[in-house]
Amino acid sequence: MKVTRRALAGLLATPALAQAAPAVVVIGGGFGGASCARALRRNGLAVTLVEPNATYTACPFSNAVIAGLRPLQRQRFGYDALRAQGIAVVHQAATGVDAAARRVTLTDGSVLAYDRLVLAPGITLRFDALPGYDEAAASVLPHAWQAGAQTELLRSQLDAMEDGGTVVMAIPANPYRCPPGPYERASLIAHFLKTRKPRSKLLVLDAKDVFSKQRLFEAAWASLYPGLLEYVPLSAGGRVTGVDLAARAVVTEFGNHAGAVVNVIPPQRAGEIARIAGAADRSGWCPIDPGSFESRLLPGVHVIGDAAIAGAMPKSAFAANAQARVCADAITALLRGAPVPEPRLLNTCYSLVAPGYGISVAGVYRPAEGVLADIPGAGGTSPLDAPASVREVEAGYAEDWFETITADAFG
Amino acid sequence: MAPRLALLLLLAVPAHAEEAPPGASGCFGCHSPTRADAAIPSLRGRDPAEVATLLRAFREGTRPSTVMDRLARGFTEAESRTIAAWVVR
């Protein structure tokens, strides 16, 4: 079978093929999407990144911003380095995905054709999950679980609170973005209160009994914040079921808890475009092949980062960045017609329980029985009995990691 | 027609730098290949045999570490050597 001139002309007229290299569209410019776009481009592919915001505000270390330990400005990153690398950055939202036709529609109605699509849409906060807690309520009782104006709002409320006030935090059940994040936040808010408003209290209400780095957090709380931080797990009535906005209170089965400052971290699901595209299942998250991150529901579409169901891998910036590299190499192999090698992925998540006091959890993962599974014997948390010098080193590594990961993602 | 189309696509993908062995690209999550002032050391330009020896010491717990012992235990000696050879390039 010969390719006739006419057929060839037809091929070249197809937008995705008229370019020198196959086209990959990446939706979402966070740690997963930006890192993946850069890795794909390094692999020689034509990449378009679709991200509505000109500036990304990073969540890791935003708890330090809330506690007044760091300016929000240090959380902000732009996309100039991606453009300089030859990535087309389009500041619009994706409004539709036609996986059969391999096309993405944008807010202005324009259409991007792709050979492979990467969805890295992060999370959507479920404002339908806790009665009384909708988007308007979040402007009074901040979630601060997507960094930016919400981070500033919670920080300014803590600043304005009178000494002797009660801060209330509501933490959701799994899965959600950044499993240890709420406990780091509780720690750093407690540090803020201890040093700035020592007659105040922090009440932490949790919809679960078991959480990431639990023994390390609880040991640190007992030694650093006794009598200041009260933790109420699910089994002691900690599950928040709703919000009474007028009373500035959260609702539990056992009564309401009002606070001068109330931080509600609501349940979450994959970013909205994942649902629109049809990449999310009934759980609200996106099932994927653990070797290539290709969607189990949409061929030719890959999902990385918080939106993906990544088995034992947590929803973290580190994980999103690691998945981005593996996904970029898988896409490159697929477009070359080469086999996708079985990946091995890493994660390391640092948390600060006070300035200069860092703890970590790490994992190594491989595909097993259709999901990303922990490699037995690897991973785990910082030792419970480590000296202060180790906590200080880990706090320093946390900062260093942030510099490295943001340089990798945003240049 | 479809196979030809696939072929055209294949040819258009440039051969890229030698593929990362499994797990290796994850090292760059912490070890920056570009930041000169990092507290976590860069791996670029290091002796691969030295890196492999360090990975073994972390894996076997004979060298003190914070997180490297936990990560190194996810790889065999042979895997560690392959990773070491790649990350120093």
Coordinates of C-alpha atoms in Angstrom, one line a residue:
Chain A
M1 CA 0.0 0.0 0.0
K2 CA 1.4 3.3 -1.1
V3 CA 0.7 6.7 0.4
T4 CA -0.5 8.8 -2.6
R5 CA 0.2 12.4 -2.8
R6 CA -3.4 13.1 -2.2
A7 CA -3.5 11.0 0.9
L8 CA -0.3 12.6 2.2
A9 CA -1.7 16.1 1.6
G10 CA -4.8 15.0 3.6
L11 CA -2.6 13.8 6.4
L12 CA -0.7 17.0 6.6
A13 CA -3.9 19.0 6.6
T14 CA -4.8 17.3 9.9
P15 CA -3.8 19.9 12.5
A16 CA -2.1 17.5 14.9
L17 CA 0.0 16.1 12.1
A18 CA 0.9 19.3 10.3
Q19 CA 3.4 20.0 13.0
A20 CA 6.9 18.7 13.1
A21 CA 6.2 16.6 16.2
P22 CA 3.1 15.0 17.6
A23 CA 1.1 17.4 19.7
V24 CA 0.5 16.9 23.4
V25 CA -1.9 19.2 25.3
V26 CA -1.6 19.5 29.0
I27 CA -4.5 20.9 31.0
G28 CA -3.6 22.4 34.3
G29 CA -0.4 24.4 35.2
G30 CA 0.3 23.2 38.8
F31 CA 3.1 20.9 39.9
G32 CA 1.9 18.0 37.8
G33 CA 0.9 19.9 34.6
A34 CA 3.8 22.3 34.5
S35 CA 6.4 19.6 35.3
C36 CA 4.8 17.3 32.7
A37 CA 4.8 20.0 30.0
R38 CA 8.5 20.7 30.6
A39 CA 9.4 17.0 30.5
L40 CA 7.4 16.4 27.3
R41 CA 9.1 19.4 25.7
R42 CA 12.5 18.1 26.7
N43 CA 11.6 14.8 25.0
G44 CA 11.1 16.8 21.8
L45 CA 7.3 16.9 21.6
A46 CA 5.1 19.9 20.7
V47 CA 3.4 20.9 23.9
T48 CA 0.5 23.3 24.7
L49 CA -0.2 24.0 28.3
V50 CA -3.8 25.2 29.1
E51 CA -4.0 27.1 32.4
P52 CA -6.4 30.0 33.1
N53 CA -4.2 31.8 35.6
A54 CA -1.0 33.8 34.7
T55 CA 0.4 33.0 38.1
Y56 CA 0.4 29.8 40.1
T57 CA 0.2 30.0 43.9
A58 CA 1.8 26.9 45.4
C59 CA 0.2 25.0 48.3
P60 CA 3.3 23.5 49.9
F61 CA 4.6 25.9 52.6
S62 CA 1.3 27.9 52.4
N63 CA 0.7 26.7 56.0
A64 CA 3.8 28.7 57.0
V65 CA 2.2 31.7 55.3
I66 CA -1.0 31.2 57.3
A67 CA 1.2 31.2 60.5
G68 CA 2.9 34.4 59.5
L69 CA 6.3 32.7 58.9
R70 CA 6.6 33.4 55.2
P71 CA 5.2 35.9 52.7
L72 CA 2.7 34.7 50.2
Q73 CA 4.8 36.2 47.4
R74 CA 7.2 33.3 47.8
Q75 CA 4.4 30.9 46.8
R76 CA 3.9 32.5 43.4
F77 CA 5.3 31.3 40.1
G78 CA 4.8 32.3 36.5
Y79 CA 5.1 30.5 33.2
D80 CA 7.8 32.5 31.4
A81 CA 10.3 29.7 31.6
L82 CA 7.9 27.3 30.0
R83 CA 7.4 29.8 27.1
A84 CA 11.1 30.2 26.8
Q85 CA 11.4 26.5 26.5
G86 CA 9.0 26.5 23.5
I87 CA 5.9 25.4 25.2
A88 CA 2.7 27.2 24.0
V89 CA 1.0 28.5 27.2
V90 CA -2.6 29.4 26.7
H91 CA -4.2 31.3 29.6
Q92 CA -7.7 30.0 29.2
A93 CA -9.8 27.3 30.8
A94 CA -10.6 24.1 29.0
T95 CA -14.3 23.7 28.8
G96 CA -14.6 20.4 27.0
V97 CA -12.7 17.3 25.9
D98 CA -13.7 15.1 22.9
A99 CA -11.6 12.1 23.5
A100 CA -12.9 10.3 20.4
A101 CA -11.9 13.3 18.1
R102 CA -8.9 14.1 20.3
R103 CA -9.8 17.7 20.7
V104 CA -10.0 20.2 23.6
T105 CA -12.3 23.2 23.6
L106 CA -11.3 26.4 25.4
T107 CA -13.3 29.2 26.9
D108 CA -13.1 31.4 23.8
G109 CA -14.5 28.5 21.7
S110 CA -11.2 27.7 20.0
V111 CA -10.2 24.1 19.6
L112 CA -6.8 22.3 20.2
A113 CA -6.2 19.0 18.5
Y114 CA -3.9 16.6 20.3
D115 CA -2.3 13.2 19.8
R116 CA -2.1 12.7 23.6
L117 CA -3.8 14.7 26.3
V118 CA -2.7 15.1 29.9
L119 CA -5.2 16.1 32.6
A120 CA -3.6 17.7 35.6
P121 CA -6.5 19.6 37.0
G122 CA -5.9 19.2 40.7
I123 CA -8.9 19.3 42.9
T124 CA -12.4 20.7 43.1
L125 CA -13.7 21.6 46.5
R126 CA -17.0 19.9 47.1
F127 CA -19.3 22.8 48.2
D128 CA -22.2 20.3 48.1
A129 CA -20.7 18.0 50.8
L130 CA -21.2 19.9 54.1
P131 CA -24.6 21.6 54.4
G132 CA -24.1 25.3 55.0
Y133 CA -20.6 25.3 53.5
D134 CA -20.8 26.8 50.0
E135 CA -18.5 29.1 48.1
A136 CA -20.0 32.2 49.8
A137 CA -19.5 30.6 53.3
A138 CA -15.8 30.0 52.4
S139 CA -15.3 33.8 52.1
V140 CA -16.2 34.0 55.8
L141 CA -14.9 30.6 57.1
P142 CA -11.9 30.0 54.8
H143 CA -10.8 26.6 53.5
A144 CA -7.3 27.8 52.4
W145 CA -6.9 24.5 50.6
Q146 CA -6.2 26.1 47.3
A147 CA -3.5 28.7 47.9
G148 CA -3.9 32.4 47.2
A149 CA -6.6 34.7 48.4
Q150 CA -7.9 32.0 50.7
T151 CA -4.5 31.7 52.3
E152 CA -4.4 35.5 52.9
L153 CA -7.9 35.4 54.4
L154 CA -7.1 32.8 57.0
R155 CA -3.8 34.5 57.8
S156 CA -5.5 37.9 58.3
Q157 CA -8.3 36.4 60.4
L158 CA -5.7 34.8 62.7
D159 CA -3.8 38.1 62.9
A160 CA -7.0 40.0 63.8
M161 CA -8.2 37.5 66.4
E162 CA -8.1 38.6 70.0
D163 CA -5.9 36.7 72.4
G164 CA -8.1 34.2 74.2
G165 CA -10.1 33.2 71.1
T166 CA -10.8 29.7 69.8
V167 CA -9.7 28.6 66.4
V168 CA -11.6 25.6 65.0
M169 CA -10.3 23.4 62.2
A170 CA -12.4 20.8 60.3
I171 CA -10.5 18.0 58.5
P172 CA -12.2 15.7 56.0
A173 CA -12.1 11.9 55.5
N174 CA -9.7 10.4 52.9
P175 CA -9.0 10.9 50.1
Y176 CA -8.1 14.6 49.8
R177 CA -5.1 16.8 48.7
C178 CA -2.0 16.5 50.9
P179 CA -2.8 13.9 53.6
P180 CA -0.5 15.4 56.3
G181 CA -1.3 19.0 55.3
P182 CA -4.1 19.6 57.8
Y183 CA -1.9 18.4 60.7
E184 CA 1.0 20.6 59.6
R185 CA -1.5 23.5 59.5
A186 CA -2.8 22.6 63.0
S187 CA 0.8 22.5 64.2
L188 CA 1.8 25.9 62.7
I189 CA -1.4 27.6 63.8
A190 CA -0.7 26.3 67.3
H191 CA 2.8 27.7 67.0
F192 CA 1.4 31.1 66.0
L193 CA -1.0 31.1 68.9
K194 CA 1.6 30.0 71.4
T195 CA 4.0 32.7 70.4
R196 CA 1.5 35.5 69.6
K197 CA -1.8 34.8 71.4
P198 CA -1.0 32.4 74.2
R199 CA -4.4 32.5 75.9
S200 CA -6.0 31.1 72.7
K201 CA -7.0 27.5 71.9
L202 CA -7.1 25.4 68.7
L203 CA -9.7 22.8 68.4
V204 CA -9.0 20.2 65.6
L205 CA -12.0 18.2 64.5
D206 CA -11.2 15.2 62.3
A207 CA -13.5 12.9 60.3
K208 CA -11.0 10.0 60.7
D209 CA -9.1 8.3 63.5
V210 CA -5.9 7.5 61.6
F211 CA -3.7 10.0 59.7
S212 CA -0.3 10.5 58.0
K213 CA 2.7 10.8 60.4
Q214 CA 0.2 10.5 63.2
R215 CA 2.6 9.4 66.0
L216 CA 5.1 12.1 65.0
F217 CA 2.5 14.8 65.0
E218 CA 0.9 13.7 68.3
A219 CA 4.3 13.4 70.0
A220 CA 5.2 16.9 68.8
W221 CA 1.8 18.3 69.9
A222 CA 2.2 16.8 73.4
S223 CA 5.6 18.4 73.9
L224 CA 5.2 21.7 72.1
Y225 CA 1.5 22.6 72.4
P226 CA 0.1 21.0 75.5
G227 CA -3.3 22.5 76.6
L228 CA -3.4 24.6 73.5
L229 CA -4.1 22.2 70.7
E230 CA -7.0 19.8 71.3
Y231 CA -7.4 17.0 68.7
V232 CA -10.8 15.3 68.4
P233 CA -10.8 12.2 66.1
L234 CA -13.8 10.6 64.5
S235 CA -14.3 8.1 67.3
A236 CA -14.6 11.0 69.8
G237 CA -17.1 12.9 67.7
G238 CA -14.7 14.8 65.5
R239 CA -16.6 14.4 62.2
V240 CA -17.9 17.7 61.0
T241 CA -21.2 17.2 59.1
G242 CA -22.2 20.8 58.3
V243 CA -21.6 24.5 59.0
D244 CA -23.7 27.1 60.8
L245 CA -22.5 30.2 59.1
A246 CA -24.4 32.8 61.2
A247 CA -23.0 31.3 64.4
R248 CA -19.5 30.9 62.9
A249 CA -19.7 27.2 64.0
V250 CA -19.2 23.8 62.6
V251 CA -21.8 21.1 63.2
T252 CA -21.0 17.6 64.6
E253 CA -23.2 14.7 65.8
F254 CA -22.4 15.7 69.3
G255 CA -22.9 19.5 69.1
N256 CA -21.7 22.7 67.5
H257 CA -18.3 24.2 67.9
A258 CA -18.0 28.0 67.3
G259 CA -14.8 29.7 66.8
A260 CA -13.4 33.2 66.4
V261 CA -11.6 31.7 63.4
V262 CA -13.0 28.7 61.6
N263 CA -11.0 26.8 59.0
V264 CA -13.1 24.3 57.1
I265 CA -11.3 21.9 54.8
P266 CA -14.1 20.4 52.8
P267 CA -14.2 17.0 51.0
Q268 CA -12.8 17.1 47.4
R269 CA -12.9 15.5 44.0
A270 CA -10.8 15.7 40.9
G271 CA -10.7 19.1 39.1
E272 CA -13.9 19.9 37.2
I273 CA -12.5 19.3 33.7
A274 CA -11.9 15.7 34.6
R275 CA -15.6 15.2 35.3
I276 CA -16.6 17.1 32.2
A277 CA -14.2 15.0 30.1
G278 CA -15.5 11.8 31.6
A279 CA -12.2 10.8 33.1
A280 CA -13.6 10.7 36.7
D281 CA -15.5 7.7 38.0
R282 CA -18.3 7.7 40.6
S283 CA -15.8 8.4 43.4
G284 CA -15.1 11.7 41.8
W285 CA -11.5 10.8 41.1
C286 CA -9.8 9.4 37.9
P287 CA -8.8 5.7 37.5
I288 CA -5.6 5.3 35.7
D289 CA -3.2 2.6 34.4
P290 CA -0.4 2.7 36.9
G291 CA 2.3 2.2 34.3
S292 CA 1.4 5.0 31.9
F293 CA -1.1 7.1 33.8
E294 CA -3.5 6.7 30.9
S295 CA -7.1 7.0 31.9
R296 CA -9.0 3.7 32.4
L297 CA -12.0 5.5 31.0
L298 CA -10.7 7.6 28.1
P299 CA -8.1 6.3 25.7
G300 CA -5.4 8.8 24.7
V301 CA -6.0 10.8 27.9
H302 CA -3.5 10.6 30.8
V303 CA -4.3 11.9 34.3
I304 CA -1.6 12.8 36.9
G305 CA -1.4 14.5 40.2
D306 CA -4.2 15.0 42.8
A307 CA -7.0 14.1 40.4
A308 CA -5.6 10.6 39.7
I309 CA -6.4 7.5 41.7
A310 CA -2.7 6.6 42.3
G311 CA -3.1 3.8 44.8
A312 CA -0.6 4.0 47.6
M313 CA 0.8 7.3 46.3
P314 CA -0.5 10.3 48.2
K315 CA -2.0 13.4 46.6
S316 CA 1.2 15.6 47.0
A317 CA 3.2 18.0 44.9
F318 CA 6.1 15.6 45.1
A319 CA 4.0 12.8 43.8
A320 CA 2.5 15.0 41.0
N321 CA 6.0 16.0 39.9
A322 CA 7.2 12.4 39.9
Q323 CA 4.1 11.2 38.1
A324 CA 4.6 14.0 35.5
R325 CA 8.1 12.7 34.6
V326 CA 6.9 9.1 34.3
C327 CA 3.8 10.1 32.3
A328 CA 5.9 12.2 29.9
D329 CA 8.3 9.3 29.3
A330 CA 5.3 6.9 28.8
I331 CA 3.7 9.3 26.3
T332 CA 6.9 9.7 24.4
A333 CA 7.3 5.9 24.2
L334 CA 3.7 5.4 23.1
L335 CA 4.1 8.0 20.3
R336 CA 7.3 6.3 19.2
G337 CA 5.5 3.0 19.2
A338 CA 7.8 1.7 21.8
P339 CA 6.8 -0.3 24.9
V340 CA 6.1 1.6 28.1
P341 CA 8.7 0.5 30.7
E342 CA 7.3 -0.4 34.1
P343 CA 7.9 2.6 36.3
R344 CA 9.1 3.0 39.8
L345 CA 8.0 6.1 41.6
L346 CA 9.1 8.0 44.7
N347 CA 7.4 10.3 47.1
T348 CA 8.8 12.3 50.0
C349 CA 6.5 14.7 52.0
Y350 CA 7.9 17.0 54.6
S351 CA 5.8 18.7 57.3
L352 CA 6.8 21.4 59.7
V353 CA 5.4 21.1 63.2
A354 CA 7.3 24.3 64.2
P355 CA 10.0 26.4 62.6
G356 CA 13.1 24.3 62.5
Y357 CA 11.2 21.1 63.3
G358 CA 10.5 19.0 60.3
I359 CA 9.2 15.4 59.9
S360 CA 8.8 13.4 56.7
V361 CA 7.1 10.4 55.2
A362 CA 8.5 8.7 52.1
G363 CA 7.5 5.8 49.8
V364 CA 8.6 3.9 46.8
Y365 CA 5.9 2.5 44.5
R366 CA 5.5 0.2 41.5
P367 CA 2.5 -1.1 39.6
A368 CA 1.0 -4.2 41.2
E369 CA -2.4 -5.8 40.4
G370 CA -3.5 -2.7 38.5
V371 CA -2.6 0.0 41.1
L372 CA 0.5 1.7 42.3
A373 CA 1.5 -0.2 45.4
D374 CA 4.1 0.4 48.1
I375 CA 7.3 -1.6 47.7
P376 CA 7.4 -3.6 51.0
G377 CA 10.4 -2.7 53.2
A378 CA 10.9 0.7 51.7
G379 CA 9.4 4.0 52.8
G380 CA 8.1 5.1 56.1
T381 CA 8.2 8.1 58.4
S382 CA 11.0 9.9 60.3
P383 CA 12.0 8.0 63.5
L384 CA 9.9 8.8 66.5
D385 CA 12.9 9.2 68.8
A386 CA 15.1 11.3 66.5
P387 CA 17.0 14.2 68.2
A388 CA 16.2 17.8 67.6
S389 CA 19.2 18.1 65.2
V390 CA 17.5 15.6 62.8
R391 CA 14.3 17.6 63.0
E392 CA 16.2 20.7 62.1
V393 CA 18.0 19.0 59.2
E394 CA 14.6 17.8 57.9
A395 CA 13.1 21.3 58.2
G396 CA 16.0 22.5 56.1
Y397 CA 15.5 19.8 53.5
A398 CA 11.8 20.7 53.3
E399 CA 12.8 24.2 52.2
D400 CA 15.4 22.9 49.8
W401 CA 12.9 20.5 48.3
F402 CA 10.5 23.4 47.7
E403 CA 13.2 25.4 45.9
T404 CA 14.1 22.4 43.7
I405 CA 10.6 21.2 42.9
T406 CA 9.4 24.7 42.0
A407 CA 12.5 25.2 39.8
D408 CA 11.7 22.0 38.1
A409 CA 8.1 22.8 37.5
F410 CA 8.3 26.5 36.7
G411 CA 11.9 27.2 35.9
Chain B
M1 CA -4.1 4.1 5.9
A2 CA -4.1 3.9 9.7
P3 CA -0.7 2.1 9.9
R4 CA 0.9 4.7 7.7
L5 CA -0.5 7.4 9.8
A6 CA 1.0 5.8 12.9
L7 CA 4.3 5.5 11.1
L8 CA 4.3 9.1 10.2
L9 CA 3.7 9.9 13.8
L10 CA 6.5 7.6 14.9
L11 CA 9.0 9.2 12.6
A12 CA 8.1 12.7 13.8
V13 CA 9.0 11.9 17.4
P14 CA 12.7 12.8 17.8
A15 CA 14.8 10.2 19.6
H16 CA 15.3 11.7 23.0
A17 CA 18.1 11.3 25.5
E18 CA 18.6 7.8 26.8
E19 CA 15.5 6.9 28.8
A20 CA 15.6 7.1 32.6
P21 CA 15.8 3.7 34.2
P22 CA 12.8 3.0 36.5
G23 CA 12.8 5.3 39.6
A24 CA 15.8 7.4 38.4
S25 CA 13.8 10.5 37.4
G26 CA 12.4 10.6 40.9
C27 CA 15.8 11.6 42.3
F28 CA 15.4 15.0 40.7
G29 CA 12.4 15.7 43.0
C30 CA 15.0 16.6 45.6
H31 CA 18.4 16.6 44.0
S32 CA 18.3 19.5 41.7
P33 CA 20.4 19.1 38.5
T34 CA 20.5 22.9 38.1
R35 CA 20.5 24.7 41.6
A36 CA 24.1 25.3 42.7
D37 CA 23.3 26.5 46.2
A38 CA 21.1 23.6 47.2
A39 CA 21.5 22.0 50.7
I40 CA 20.5 18.6 49.1
P41 CA 23.5 17.9 46.9
S42 CA 23.4 17.7 43.1
L43 CA 24.1 14.4 41.5
R44 CA 25.3 15.7 38.2
G45 CA 29.0 15.0 37.5
R46 CA 29.4 12.7 40.5
D47 CA 31.3 9.4 40.2
P48 CA 28.6 6.7 39.5
A49 CA 30.5 4.1 41.5
E50 CA 30.5 6.5 44.5
V51 CA 26.7 7.1 44.1
A52 CA 26.1 3.4 43.9
T53 CA 28.2 2.8 47.0
L54 CA 26.2 5.5 48.9
L55 CA 22.9 3.9 47.8
R56 CA 24.0 0.5 49.1
A57 CA 25.1 2.1 52.4
F58 CA 21.8 3.8 52.8
R59 CA 19.9 0.6 51.8
E60 CA 21.9 -1.5 54.3
G61 CA 21.6 1.2 57.0
T62 CA 25.4 1.6 57.4
R63 CA 25.4 5.3 56.6
P64 CA 23.3 7.7 58.7
S65 CA 20.5 9.5 56.8
T66 CA 17.2 11.2 57.2
V67 CA 15.2 9.9 54.2
M68 CA 17.7 8.2 51.9
D69 CA 17.6 4.9 53.8
R70 CA 13.8 4.7 53.4
L71 CA 14.1 5.4 49.6
A72 CA 17.1 3.3 48.9
R73 CA 15.4 0.2 50.3
G74 CA 13.0 0.3 47.3
F75 CA 15.8 -0.8 45.0
T76 CA 18.1 -3.8 44.5
E77 CA 21.9 -3.4 44.1
A78 CA 21.6 -3.9 40.3
E79 CA 18.8 -1.3 40.1
S80 CA 20.8 1.1 42.3
R81 CA 23.8 0.8 40.0
T82 CA 21.7 1.5 36.9
I83 CA 20.1 4.5 38.6
A84 CA 23.5 5.8 39.7
A85 CA 24.9 5.6 36.2
W86 CA 22.0 7.6 34.9
V87 CA 21.6 10.4 37.5
V88 CA 25.2 11.6 37.3
R89 CA 25.0 12.4 33.6

